[in-house]
Coordinates of C-alpha atoms in Angstrom, one line a residue:
M1 CA 7.9 -55.9 14.3
K2 CA 6.1 -53.5 16.6
R3 CA 9.4 -51.6 17.3
N4 CA 10.1 -51.2 13.5
L5 CA 6.5 -50.0 13.0
F6 CA 6.9 -47.5 15.8
L7 CA 10.2 -46.2 14.5
L8 CA 8.7 -45.8 11.0
A9 CA 5.7 -43.9 12.4
G10 CA 8.1 -41.6 14.3
A11 CA 10.2 -41.0 11.3
L12 CA 7.1 -40.1 9.2
M13 CA 5.9 -37.7 11.9
I14 CA 9.3 -36.0 12.1
S15 CA 9.5 -35.7 8.3
T16 CA 5.9 -34.3 8.2
F17 CA 6.7 -31.6 10.8
A18 CA 10.0 -30.7 9.2
N19 CA 8.4 -30.1 5.9
A20 CA 5.3 -28.4 7.2
E21 CA 4.4 -25.2 5.5
V22 CA 3.1 -22.2 7.3
K23 CA -0.6 -21.9 6.5
K24 CA -1.6 -19.5 9.2
D25 CA -4.4 -16.9 9.0
V26 CA -3.4 -13.9 11.0
K27 CA -3.9 -10.1 10.9
F28 CA -1.7 -7.8 12.9
T29 CA -0.9 -4.1 13.3
E30 CA 2.4 -2.9 14.7
V31 CA 4.4 0.3 15.1
P32 CA 7.7 -0.1 13.1
Y33 CA 11.1 0.7 14.7
G34 CA 13.8 2.9 13.1
A35 CA 11.7 3.6 10.0
C36 CA 9.6 6.5 8.7
S37 CA 6.3 4.6 8.7
K38 CA 4.2 5.0 11.9
E39 CA 2.1 1.9 11.6
M40 CA 1.9 -1.3 9.5
T41 CA -1.1 -3.6 9.1
V42 CA -0.6 -7.0 7.5
E43 CA -3.1 -9.8 6.8
V44 CA -2.0 -13.3 6.0
K45 CA -4.3 -16.0 4.7
D46 CA -3.3 -19.5 3.9
G47 CA 0.4 -18.7 4.2
K48 CA 0.2 -15.8 1.7
I49 CA 0.0 -12.0 2.1
A50 CA -3.6 -11.0 1.7
S51 CA -3.0 -7.3 2.3
F52 CA -0.4 -4.8 3.5
S53 CA -0.9 -1.1 4.4
A54 CA 1.3 1.4 6.1
V55 CA 0.6 4.8 7.7
K56 CA 3.1 7.5 6.7
G57 CA 6.5 6.7 5.4
C58 CA 7.7 6.9 1.8
P59 CA 4.3 7.0 -0.1
G60 CA 5.6 5.8 -3.5
N61 CA 7.5 2.9 -2.1
L62 CA 4.9 1.8 0.4
N63 CA 2.0 2.1 -2.2
A64 CA 4.0 0.0 -4.6
I65 CA 4.8 -2.6 -2.0
S66 CA 1.1 -2.8 -1.0
K67 CA 0.3 -3.7 -4.6
L68 CA 3.2 -6.2 -5.0
L69 CA 2.9 -8.2 -1.8
P70 CA -0.7 -9.6 -2.0
G71 CA -0.6 -13.2 -3.2
M72 CA 3.1 -13.7 -2.3
E73 CA 4.0 -16.5 0.1
V74 CA 5.2 -15.3 3.4
D75 CA 8.5 -17.3 3.2
K76 CA 9.3 -15.7 -0.2
V77 CA 8.6 -12.2 1.2
I78 CA 10.9 -12.9 4.1
A79 CA 13.7 -14.2 1.8
L80 CA 13.4 -11.2 -0.6
L81 CA 13.1 -8.4 1.9
D82 CA 15.3 -9.4 4.8
D83 CA 18.3 -7.2 5.5
N84 CA 17.1 -4.3 3.4
P85 CA 18.2 -1.1 5.2
C86 CA 17.3 2.5 4.5
S87 CA 20.0 5.1 4.1
G88 CA 22.7 2.7 5.0
A89 CA 21.8 2.6 8.7
P90 CA 23.6 -0.5 10.0
I91 CA 21.1 -1.8 12.5
K92 CA 20.6 -5.3 11.3
G93 CA 17.0 -6.3 10.7
L94 CA 15.4 -3.1 12.0
S95 CA 16.3 -0.2 9.8
S96 CA 13.6 0.0 7.1
C97 CA 9.9 -0.6 6.6
M98 CA 10.6 -3.8 4.8
D99 CA 13.0 -5.1 7.5
N100 CA 10.3 -4.3 10.1
L101 CA 7.8 -6.2 7.9
V102 CA 10.2 -9.2 7.8
E103 CA 10.6 -9.2 11.6
M104 CA 6.8 -8.9 12.0
L105 CA 6.1 -11.8 9.7
K106 CA 8.8 -14.0 11.4
Y107 CA 7.2 -13.3 14.8
H108 CA 3.4 -13.4 14.0
V109 CA 3.3 -16.0 11.2
N110 CA 6.3 -18.3 11.6
G111 CA 6.6 -18.0 15.4
E112 CA 10.3 -17.3 15.1
G113 CA 12.5 -14.3 15.2
E114 CA 13.6 -12.2 18.2
G115 CA 10.1 -11.1 19.2
H116 CA 7.6 -8.3 18.8
V117 CA 9.1 -5.2 17.2
A118 CA 8.3 -3.1 20.3
E119 CA 10.3 -5.6 22.4
L120 CA 13.2 -5.4 20.0
R121 CA 13.1 -1.6 20.1
K122 CA 13.4 -1.6 23.9
K123 CA 16.3 -4.1 23.8
Q124 CA 18.2 -2.0 21.2
R125 CA 17.6 1.3 23.0
A126 CA 18.8 -0.3 26.2
Q127 CA 22.0 -1.4 24.5
K128 CA 22.5 2.2 23.3
I129 CA 23.5 1.2 19.8
A130 CA 25.5 3.9 18.1
F131 CA 25.3 4.3 14.4
S132 CA 26.0 6.9 11.8
Y133 CA 23.0 8.5 10.0
N134 CA 24.6 8.4 6.6
G135 CA 22.3 11.2 5.3
H136 CA 19.2 9.7 7.0
V137 CA 16.4 12.3 7.2
C138 CA 14.9 12.3 10.7
S139 CA 11.4 11.0 10.8
G140 CA 11.0 11.3 14.6
C141 CA 11.0 7.5 14.9
G142 CA 12.4 7.5 18.4
L143 CA 15.6 5.7 17.5
C144 CA 17.7 8.6 18.8
D145 CA 16.8 11.6 20.9
A146 CA 16.5 14.0 17.9
Q147 CA 13.4 16.1 17.8
F148 CA 11.3 17.4 14.9
S149 CA 11.7 21.1 14.3

């Protein structure tokens, strides 16, 4: 009887942890990688985006996003915006402001992903990933060795 009760309690605990939703309150600021924006600040309350702001980048898009994101659940934002590259640059997960946002949310809120965006930048630069620009306008993001003129 004790064994069955112990097994039932264990199964309930596993089920509870497996279905646990992210309800984390966190605010973070990071420098994006491979995107025009120079800084992003995100605030999450009770598992939902409370605020989003970005410094520089595409003003129309980022202003629109900062109005659309508040109130959205973090997991929904991740599902909607993951793998959303700019200018066709084929660097998976790190080629647009929104891909950067997804990586930041995965890392800071869900505790998953490959790590801090700055760490990912170092890894990818070390691997010397070659990609075509496909008409990308240089923003001086540091992805390549190009310089502003």
